[in-house]
mmCIF file of C-alpha atoms in Angstrom:
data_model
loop_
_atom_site.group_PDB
_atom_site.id
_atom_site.type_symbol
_atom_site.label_atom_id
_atom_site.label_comp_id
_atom_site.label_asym_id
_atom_site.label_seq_id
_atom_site.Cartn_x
_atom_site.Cartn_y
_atom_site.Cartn_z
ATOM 1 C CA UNK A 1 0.000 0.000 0.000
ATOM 2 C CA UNK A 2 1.779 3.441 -1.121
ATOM 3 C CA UNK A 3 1.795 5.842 1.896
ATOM 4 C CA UNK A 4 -0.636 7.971 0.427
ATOM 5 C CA UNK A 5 -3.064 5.296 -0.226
ATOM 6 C CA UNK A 6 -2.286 4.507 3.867
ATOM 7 C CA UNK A 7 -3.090 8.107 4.938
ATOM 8 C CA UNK A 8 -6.087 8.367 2.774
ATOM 9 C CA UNK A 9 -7.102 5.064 4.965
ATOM 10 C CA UNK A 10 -6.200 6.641 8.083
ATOM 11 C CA UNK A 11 -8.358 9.694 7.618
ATOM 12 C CA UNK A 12 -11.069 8.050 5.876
ATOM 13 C CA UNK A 13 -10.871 6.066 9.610
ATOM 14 C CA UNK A 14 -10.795 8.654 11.560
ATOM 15 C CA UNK A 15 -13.923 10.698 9.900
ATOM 16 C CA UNK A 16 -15.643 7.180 10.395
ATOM 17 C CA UNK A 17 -15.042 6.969 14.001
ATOM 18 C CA UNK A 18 -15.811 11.124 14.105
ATOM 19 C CA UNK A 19 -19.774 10.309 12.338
ATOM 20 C CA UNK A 20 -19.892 7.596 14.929
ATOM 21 C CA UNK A 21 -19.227 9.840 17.409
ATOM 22 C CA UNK A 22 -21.451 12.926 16.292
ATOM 23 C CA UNK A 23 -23.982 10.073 15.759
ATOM 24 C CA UNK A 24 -24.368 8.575 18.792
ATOM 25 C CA UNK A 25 -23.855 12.424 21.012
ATOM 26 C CA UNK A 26 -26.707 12.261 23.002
ATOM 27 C CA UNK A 27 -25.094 16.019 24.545
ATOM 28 C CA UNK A 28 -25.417 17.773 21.256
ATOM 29 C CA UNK A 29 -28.500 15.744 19.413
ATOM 30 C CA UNK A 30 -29.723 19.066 17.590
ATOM 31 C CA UNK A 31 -26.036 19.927 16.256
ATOM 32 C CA UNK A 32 -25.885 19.667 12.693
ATOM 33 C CA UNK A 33 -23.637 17.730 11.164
ATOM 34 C CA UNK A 34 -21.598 19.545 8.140
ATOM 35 C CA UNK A 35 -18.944 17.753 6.381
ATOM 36 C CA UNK A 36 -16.127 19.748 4.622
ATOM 37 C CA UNK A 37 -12.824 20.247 2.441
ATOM 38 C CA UNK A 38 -11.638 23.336 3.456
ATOM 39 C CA UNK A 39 -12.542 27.051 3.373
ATOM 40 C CA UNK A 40 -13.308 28.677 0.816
ATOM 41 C CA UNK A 41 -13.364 32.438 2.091
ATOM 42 C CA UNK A 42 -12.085 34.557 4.681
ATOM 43 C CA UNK A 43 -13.441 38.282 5.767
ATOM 44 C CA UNK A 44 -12.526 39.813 8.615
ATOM 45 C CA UNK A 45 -13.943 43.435 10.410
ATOM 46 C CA UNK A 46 -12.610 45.001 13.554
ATOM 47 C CA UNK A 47 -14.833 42.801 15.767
ATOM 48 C CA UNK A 48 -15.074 39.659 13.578
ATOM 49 C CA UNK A 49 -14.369 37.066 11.084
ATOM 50 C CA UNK A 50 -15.959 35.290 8.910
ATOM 51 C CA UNK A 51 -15.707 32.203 6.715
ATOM 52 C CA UNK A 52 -16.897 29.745 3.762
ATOM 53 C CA UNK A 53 -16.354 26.112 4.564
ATOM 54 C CA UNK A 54 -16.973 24.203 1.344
ATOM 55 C CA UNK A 55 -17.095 20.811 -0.116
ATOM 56 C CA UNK A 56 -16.472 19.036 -3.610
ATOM 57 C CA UNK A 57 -20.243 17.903 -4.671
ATOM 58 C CA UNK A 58 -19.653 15.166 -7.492
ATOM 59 C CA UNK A 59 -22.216 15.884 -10.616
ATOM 60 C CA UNK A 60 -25.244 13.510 -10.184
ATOM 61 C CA UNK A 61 -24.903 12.895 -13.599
ATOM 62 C CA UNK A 62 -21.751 10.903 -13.616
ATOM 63 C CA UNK A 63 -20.405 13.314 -16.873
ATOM 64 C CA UNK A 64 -19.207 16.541 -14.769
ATOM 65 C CA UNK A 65 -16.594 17.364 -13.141
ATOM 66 C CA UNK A 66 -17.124 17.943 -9.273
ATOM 67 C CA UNK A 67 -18.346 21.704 -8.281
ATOM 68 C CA UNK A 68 -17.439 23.196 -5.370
ATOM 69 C CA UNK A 69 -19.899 24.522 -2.659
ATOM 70 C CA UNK A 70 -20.631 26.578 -0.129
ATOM 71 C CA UNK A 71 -21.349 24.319 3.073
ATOM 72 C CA UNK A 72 -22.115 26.685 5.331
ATOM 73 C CA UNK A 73 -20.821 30.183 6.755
ATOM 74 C CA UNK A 74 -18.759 30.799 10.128
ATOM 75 C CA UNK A 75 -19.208 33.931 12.073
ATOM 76 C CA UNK A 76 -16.727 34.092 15.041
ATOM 77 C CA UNK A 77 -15.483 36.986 17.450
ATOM 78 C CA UNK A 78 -11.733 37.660 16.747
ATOM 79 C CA UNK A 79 -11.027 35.769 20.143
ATOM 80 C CA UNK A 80 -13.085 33.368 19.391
ATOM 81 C CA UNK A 81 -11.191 32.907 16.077
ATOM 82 C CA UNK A 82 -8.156 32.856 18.059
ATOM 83 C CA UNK A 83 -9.120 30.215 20.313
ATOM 84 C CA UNK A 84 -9.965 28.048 17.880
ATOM 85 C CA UNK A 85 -6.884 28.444 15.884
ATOM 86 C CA UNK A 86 -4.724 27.407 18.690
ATOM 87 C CA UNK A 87 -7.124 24.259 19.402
ATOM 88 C CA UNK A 88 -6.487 22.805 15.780
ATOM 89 C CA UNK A 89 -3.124 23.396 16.106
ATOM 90 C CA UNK A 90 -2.770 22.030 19.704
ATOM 91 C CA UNK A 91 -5.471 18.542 17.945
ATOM 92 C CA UNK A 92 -2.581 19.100 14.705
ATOM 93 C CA UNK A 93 -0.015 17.649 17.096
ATOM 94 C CA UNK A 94 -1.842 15.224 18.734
ATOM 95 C CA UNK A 95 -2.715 13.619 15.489
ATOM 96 C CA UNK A 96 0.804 13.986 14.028
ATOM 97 C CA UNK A 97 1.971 12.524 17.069
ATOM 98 C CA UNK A 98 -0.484 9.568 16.736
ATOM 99 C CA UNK A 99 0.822 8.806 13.207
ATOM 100 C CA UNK A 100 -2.155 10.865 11.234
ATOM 101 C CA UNK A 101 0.002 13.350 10.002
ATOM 102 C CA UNK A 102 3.880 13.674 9.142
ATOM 103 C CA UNK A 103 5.844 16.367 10.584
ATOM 104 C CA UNK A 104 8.090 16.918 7.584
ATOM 105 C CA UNK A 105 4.654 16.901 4.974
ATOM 106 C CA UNK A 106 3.512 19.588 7.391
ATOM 107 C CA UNK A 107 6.533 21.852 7.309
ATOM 108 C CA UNK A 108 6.315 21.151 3.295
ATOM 109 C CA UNK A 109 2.808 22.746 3.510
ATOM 110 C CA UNK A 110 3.514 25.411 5.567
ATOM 111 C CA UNK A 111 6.504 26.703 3.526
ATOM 112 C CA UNK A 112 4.361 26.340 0.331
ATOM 113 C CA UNK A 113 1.728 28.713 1.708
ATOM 114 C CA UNK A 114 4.274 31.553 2.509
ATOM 115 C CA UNK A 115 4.624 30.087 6.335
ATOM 116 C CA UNK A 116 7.629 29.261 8.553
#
């Protein structure tokens, strides 16, 4: 199995176990469930930011190429924002500690977006 075959297994896992998860959440059984591949836009004000989270749709008509779309939008208070920024990257170590994620692939990424 090539090693992006295996991490395409491991997250396809892990989303699995996630929808089990947000299934069976008796705390939260009015949460909607939104499943996404990234953002898609980012606006900020003074007080605010606000995003796009989107998703590849395939064409139901088997001919198309996927489309791209909206998901839903994210309003959050700058600390807010900030908050949750450092809890994915505090959850981006624990995976790449638990084998999810390689650190060098990350530093790759990072560098090709303009980031240290």
């Amino acid at each position: 199995m090539s090693e992006e075959s295996d991490a395409l297994s491991k997250i396809l896992s892990l989303l699995q176990s996630q929808q089990e998860t947000a299934n069976s959440n008796a705390l939260y059984p009015d949460a909607p469930v939104i499943f996404s591949d990234g953002v898609t836009n980012f606006a900020n004000s003074e007080a605010v930011v606000k995003f796009y989270l989107s998703r590849l749709d395939p064409a139901t008509d088997g001919k198309s190429d996927a489309a791209q779309k909206v998901a839903a939008q994210v309003i959050m208070s700058m600390q807010s924002f900030l908050n949750t920024f450092l809890f994915f990257e505090r959850m981006l170590d624990v995976l790449t500690s638990q084998g999810y994620f390689d650190a060098d692939s990350i530093k790759k990424l990072r560098a090709s977006q303009g980031q240290s």
